[in-house]
Structures are given as structure tokens and as C-alpha cells.
mmCIF file of C-alpha atoms in Angstrom:
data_model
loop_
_atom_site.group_PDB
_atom_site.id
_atom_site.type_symbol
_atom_site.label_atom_id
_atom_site.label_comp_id
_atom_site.label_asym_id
_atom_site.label_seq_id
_atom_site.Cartn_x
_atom_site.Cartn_y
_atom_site.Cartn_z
ATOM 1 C CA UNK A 1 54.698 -18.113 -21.359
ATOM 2 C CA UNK A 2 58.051 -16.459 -21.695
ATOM 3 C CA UNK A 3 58.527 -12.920 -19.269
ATOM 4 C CA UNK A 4 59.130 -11.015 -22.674
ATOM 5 C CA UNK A 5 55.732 -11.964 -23.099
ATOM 6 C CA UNK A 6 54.483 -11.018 -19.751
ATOM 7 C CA UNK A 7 56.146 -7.117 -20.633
ATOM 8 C CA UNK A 8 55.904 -7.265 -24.273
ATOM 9 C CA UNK A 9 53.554 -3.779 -24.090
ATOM 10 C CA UNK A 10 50.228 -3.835 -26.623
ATOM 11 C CA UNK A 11 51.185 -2.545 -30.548
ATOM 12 C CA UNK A 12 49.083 -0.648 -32.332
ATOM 13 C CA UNK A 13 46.588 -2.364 -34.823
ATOM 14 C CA UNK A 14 45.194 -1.428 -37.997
ATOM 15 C CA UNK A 15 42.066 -3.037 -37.363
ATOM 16 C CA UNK A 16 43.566 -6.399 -38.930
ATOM 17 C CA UNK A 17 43.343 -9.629 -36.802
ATOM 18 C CA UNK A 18 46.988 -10.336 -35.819
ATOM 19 C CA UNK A 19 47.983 -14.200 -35.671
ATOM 20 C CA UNK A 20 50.380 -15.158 -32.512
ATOM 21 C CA UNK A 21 51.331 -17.833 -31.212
ATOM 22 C CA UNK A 22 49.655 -18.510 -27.757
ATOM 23 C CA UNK A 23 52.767 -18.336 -25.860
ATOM 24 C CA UNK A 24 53.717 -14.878 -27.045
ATOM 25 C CA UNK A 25 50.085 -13.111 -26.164
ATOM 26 C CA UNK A 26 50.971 -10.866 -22.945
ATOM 27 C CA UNK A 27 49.187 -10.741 -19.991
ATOM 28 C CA UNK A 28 49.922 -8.339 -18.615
ATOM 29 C CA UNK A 29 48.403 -7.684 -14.906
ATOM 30 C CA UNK A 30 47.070 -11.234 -15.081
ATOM 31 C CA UNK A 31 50.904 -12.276 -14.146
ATOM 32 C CA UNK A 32 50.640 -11.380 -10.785
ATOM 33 C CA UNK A 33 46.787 -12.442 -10.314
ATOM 34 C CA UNK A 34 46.914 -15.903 -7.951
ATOM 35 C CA UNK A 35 43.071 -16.311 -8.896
ATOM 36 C CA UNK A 36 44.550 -16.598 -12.663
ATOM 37 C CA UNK A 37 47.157 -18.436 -12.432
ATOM 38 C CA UNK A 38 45.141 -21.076 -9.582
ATOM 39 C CA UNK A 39 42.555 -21.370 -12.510
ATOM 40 C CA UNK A 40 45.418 -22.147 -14.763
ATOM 41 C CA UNK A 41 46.482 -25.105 -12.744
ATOM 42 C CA UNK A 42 43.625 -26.610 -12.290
ATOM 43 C CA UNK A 43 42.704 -26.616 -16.071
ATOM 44 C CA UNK A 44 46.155 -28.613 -16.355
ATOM 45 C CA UNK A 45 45.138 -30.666 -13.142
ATOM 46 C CA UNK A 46 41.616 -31.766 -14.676
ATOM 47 C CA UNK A 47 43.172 -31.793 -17.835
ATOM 48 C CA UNK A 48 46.061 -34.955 -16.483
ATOM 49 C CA UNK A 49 43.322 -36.272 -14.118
ATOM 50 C CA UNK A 50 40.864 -36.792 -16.637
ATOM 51 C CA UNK A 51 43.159 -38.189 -18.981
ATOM 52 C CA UNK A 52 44.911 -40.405 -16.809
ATOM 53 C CA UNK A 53 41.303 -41.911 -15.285
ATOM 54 C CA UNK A 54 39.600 -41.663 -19.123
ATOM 55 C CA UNK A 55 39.793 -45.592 -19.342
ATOM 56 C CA UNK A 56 37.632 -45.697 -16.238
ATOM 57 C CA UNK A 57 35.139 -42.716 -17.017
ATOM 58 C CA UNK A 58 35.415 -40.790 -14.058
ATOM 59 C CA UNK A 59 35.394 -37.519 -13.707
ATOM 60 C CA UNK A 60 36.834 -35.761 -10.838
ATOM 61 C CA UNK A 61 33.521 -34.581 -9.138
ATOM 62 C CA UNK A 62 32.393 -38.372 -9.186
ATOM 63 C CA UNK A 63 35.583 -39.215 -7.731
ATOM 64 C CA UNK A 64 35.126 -36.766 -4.672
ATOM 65 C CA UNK A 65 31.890 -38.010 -4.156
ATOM 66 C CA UNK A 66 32.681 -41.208 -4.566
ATOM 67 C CA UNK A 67 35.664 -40.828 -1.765
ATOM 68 C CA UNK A 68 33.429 -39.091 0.417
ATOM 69 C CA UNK A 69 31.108 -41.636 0.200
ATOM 70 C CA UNK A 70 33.220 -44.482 0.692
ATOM 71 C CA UNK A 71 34.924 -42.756 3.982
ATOM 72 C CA UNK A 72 31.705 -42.030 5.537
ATOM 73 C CA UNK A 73 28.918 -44.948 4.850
ATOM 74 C CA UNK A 74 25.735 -43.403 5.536
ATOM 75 C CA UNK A 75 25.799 -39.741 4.733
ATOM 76 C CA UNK A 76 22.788 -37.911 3.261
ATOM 77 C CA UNK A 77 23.145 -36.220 0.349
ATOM 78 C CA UNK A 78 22.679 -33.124 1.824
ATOM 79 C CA UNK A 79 25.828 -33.706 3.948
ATOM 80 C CA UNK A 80 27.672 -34.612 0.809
ATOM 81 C CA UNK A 81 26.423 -31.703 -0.989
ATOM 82 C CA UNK A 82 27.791 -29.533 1.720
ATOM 83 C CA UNK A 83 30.798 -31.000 2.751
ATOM 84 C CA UNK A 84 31.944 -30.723 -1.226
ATOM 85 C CA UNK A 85 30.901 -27.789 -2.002
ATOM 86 C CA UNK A 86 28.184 -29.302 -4.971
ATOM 87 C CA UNK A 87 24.663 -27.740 -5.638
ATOM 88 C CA UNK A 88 21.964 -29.867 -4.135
ATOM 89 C CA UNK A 89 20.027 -30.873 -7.772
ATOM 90 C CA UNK A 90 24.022 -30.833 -9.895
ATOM 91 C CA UNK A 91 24.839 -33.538 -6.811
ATOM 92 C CA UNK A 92 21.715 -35.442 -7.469
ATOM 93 C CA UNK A 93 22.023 -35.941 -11.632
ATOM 94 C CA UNK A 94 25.670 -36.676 -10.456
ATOM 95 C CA UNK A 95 24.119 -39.642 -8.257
ATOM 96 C CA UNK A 96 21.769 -40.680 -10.351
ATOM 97 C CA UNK A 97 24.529 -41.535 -13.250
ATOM 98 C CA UNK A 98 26.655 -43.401 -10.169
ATOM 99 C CA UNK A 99 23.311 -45.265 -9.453
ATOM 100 C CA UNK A 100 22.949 -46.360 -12.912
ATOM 101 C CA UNK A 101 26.559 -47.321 -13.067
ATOM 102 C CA UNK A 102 26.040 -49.618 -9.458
ATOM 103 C CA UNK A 103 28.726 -47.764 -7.759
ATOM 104 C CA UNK A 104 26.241 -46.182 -5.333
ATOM 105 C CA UNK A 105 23.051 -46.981 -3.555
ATOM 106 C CA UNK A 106 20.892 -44.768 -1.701
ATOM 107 C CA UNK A 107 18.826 -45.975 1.340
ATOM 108 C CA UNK A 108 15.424 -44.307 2.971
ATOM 109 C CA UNK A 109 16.877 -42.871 6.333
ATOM 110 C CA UNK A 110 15.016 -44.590 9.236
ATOM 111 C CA UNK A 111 15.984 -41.240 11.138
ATOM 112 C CA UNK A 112 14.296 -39.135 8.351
ATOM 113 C CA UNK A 113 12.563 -40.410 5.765
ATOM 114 C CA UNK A 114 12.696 -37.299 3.596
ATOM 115 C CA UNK A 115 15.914 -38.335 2.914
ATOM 116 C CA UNK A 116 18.447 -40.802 1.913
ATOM 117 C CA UNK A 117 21.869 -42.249 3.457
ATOM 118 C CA UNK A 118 24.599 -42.855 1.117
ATOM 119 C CA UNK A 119 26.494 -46.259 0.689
ATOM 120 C CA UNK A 120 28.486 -47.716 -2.053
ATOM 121 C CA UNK A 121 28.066 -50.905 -3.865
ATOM 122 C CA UNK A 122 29.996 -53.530 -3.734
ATOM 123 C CA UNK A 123 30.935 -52.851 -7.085
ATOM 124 C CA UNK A 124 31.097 -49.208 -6.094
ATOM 125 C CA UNK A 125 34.139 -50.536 -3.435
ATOM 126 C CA UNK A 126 36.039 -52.032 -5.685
ATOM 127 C CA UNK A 127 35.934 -49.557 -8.639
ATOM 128 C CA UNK A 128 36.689 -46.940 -5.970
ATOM 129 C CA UNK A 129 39.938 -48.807 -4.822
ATOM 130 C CA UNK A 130 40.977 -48.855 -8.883
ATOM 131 C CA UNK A 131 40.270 -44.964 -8.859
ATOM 132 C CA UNK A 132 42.494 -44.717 -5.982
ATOM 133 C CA UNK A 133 45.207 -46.131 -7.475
ATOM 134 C CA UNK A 134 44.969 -44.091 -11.021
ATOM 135 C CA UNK A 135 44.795 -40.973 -8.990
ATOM 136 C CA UNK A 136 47.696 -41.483 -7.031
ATOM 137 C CA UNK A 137 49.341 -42.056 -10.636
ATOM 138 C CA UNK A 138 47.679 -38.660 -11.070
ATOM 139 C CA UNK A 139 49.395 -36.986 -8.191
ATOM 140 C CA UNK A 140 52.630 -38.280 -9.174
ATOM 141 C CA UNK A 141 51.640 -36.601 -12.365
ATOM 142 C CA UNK A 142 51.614 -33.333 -10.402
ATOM 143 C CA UNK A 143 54.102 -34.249 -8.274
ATOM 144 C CA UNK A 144 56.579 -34.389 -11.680
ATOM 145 C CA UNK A 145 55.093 -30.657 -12.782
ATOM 146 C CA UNK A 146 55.994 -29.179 -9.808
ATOM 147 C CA UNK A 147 58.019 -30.747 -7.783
ATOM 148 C CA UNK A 148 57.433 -32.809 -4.554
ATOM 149 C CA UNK A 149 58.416 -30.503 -2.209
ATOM 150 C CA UNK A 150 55.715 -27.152 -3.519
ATOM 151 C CA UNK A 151 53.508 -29.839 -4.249
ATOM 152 C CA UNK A 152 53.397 -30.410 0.220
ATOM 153 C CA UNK A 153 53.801 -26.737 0.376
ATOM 154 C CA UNK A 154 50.347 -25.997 -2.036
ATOM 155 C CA UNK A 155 48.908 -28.657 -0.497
ATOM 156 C CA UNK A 156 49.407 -26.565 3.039
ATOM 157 C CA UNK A 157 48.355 -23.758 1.579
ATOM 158 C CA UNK A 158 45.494 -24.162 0.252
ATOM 159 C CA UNK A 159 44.477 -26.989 3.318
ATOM 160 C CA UNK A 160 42.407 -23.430 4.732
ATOM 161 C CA UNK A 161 39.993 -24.207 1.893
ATOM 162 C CA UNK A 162 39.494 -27.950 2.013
#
């Protein structure tokens, strides 16, 4: 969006649905809204990620779990759930369709028995080193946007809220 844009103030309308060009619609407080302009990025950042992971289907909550997973054998799903920030039942469709692809494998918990301890396949290993690598092709994506050095900087920034 150009800073015209940003300024340009509202004109008047007779009633008539005006066509602009997306670029050229103002914002006008939203400029200075970090909220808006966070949600902006990571529309463009799931936008790249998906799109540079789309020959392996997966999505960047699967990922997460997936990493999570594979850095801490043996979680519950409760853990998981918590540590990520997922809803309980969303986290448990999202295992189900990682079960069904044999990346994942839940276990009865000898400790508790109401629940389950999280492993990955061996299948589930491997796929997750492949997913490494394409997101690290992601970062660099990210990395090229905006530069390495704010790219270490937002990473500081928002480390409060990982």
C-alpha cells in the first residue's frame, strides 16, 4: 500500500459501488495498528509456507505438532495441546489425520491410562526431517521479505510469546 493511500481521506459517495484497486483503499487508523499489520504477515507467512510445503501436504499446525512431537517422544496430548496453544478436540482431528497418514502413533500411558503418549513413526521421522528442510527454504523465504537482520530482531520480539 502506498502512504497516499494510508492519508488519502474518504470521498463522498452517491450510493454507487466504487471500483479500486486494492492497493489504493486507505486504511486509515489500521496503519499504525501492530495487531493489523502482525495479522497481515502471517497471512503472507502461511500463504509462502503452505505453498512452499504444498507438495508434501502439510499444513503449518501439523508441522508444529509434528516438531513438538518429534523433540519430545512421549508427550500426552494434553501437553501438546498446551504447550501449542491448540484446542484439546481441534488437536485430536489434527492427530487422527497424522495417524492415518503413519506419521504418528499414540501409546496407552502406563502412568495414566486415560491417556496417551505421543511418538512418531518411523515414517513420521523421516517425513519430519523432509519438512525440516522445506521450511528452512521457507524461512529463507522470509528471510528475503524482510531482511535477515529484522527477521532476528522479530524473532526476539515476539520470543515473549513462544
Amino acid at each position: 500500500m502506498t502512504a497516499s493511500a494510508a492519508q488519502t481521506p474518504p470521498q463522498k459517495s452517491n450510493g454507487a459501488a466504487r471500483r479500486i484497486d486494492a492497493d489504493e483503499i486507505g486504511l486509515d487508523a489500521l496503519v499504525g495498528h501492530a495487531g493489523y499489520a502482525v495479522r497481515r504477515f502471517q497471512i503472507w507467512i502461511f500463504q509462502d509456507f503452505i505453498k512452499t510445503l504444498g507438495d508434501v501436504d502439510i499444513r503449518p499446525t501439523q508441522y508444529s505438532v509434528l516438531t513438538v512431537i518429534g523433540a519430545n517422544p512421549g508427550l500426552s496430548q494434553m501437553a501438546v495441546a498446551k504447550r501449542l496453544g491448540i484446542e484439546r478436540a481441534r488437536l485430536v482431528h489434527l492427530l487422527d489425520s497424522l495417524e492415518q497418514r503413519r506419521l504418528v502413533k499414540r501409546i496407552k500411558s502406563k502412568a495414566d491410562r486415560r491417556s496417551h503418549a505421543l511418538h512418531l513413526t518411523a515414517q513420521g521421522e523421516t517425513a519430519l526431517a523432509k519438512f525440516k528442510r522445506l521450511a528452512a527454504e521457507h524461512e529463507r523465504h522470509v528471510e528475503d521479505r524482510i531482511g535477515k537482520a529484522n527477521r532476528e530482531r522479530l524473532l526476539q520480539i515476539l520470543a515473549d510469546f513462544t
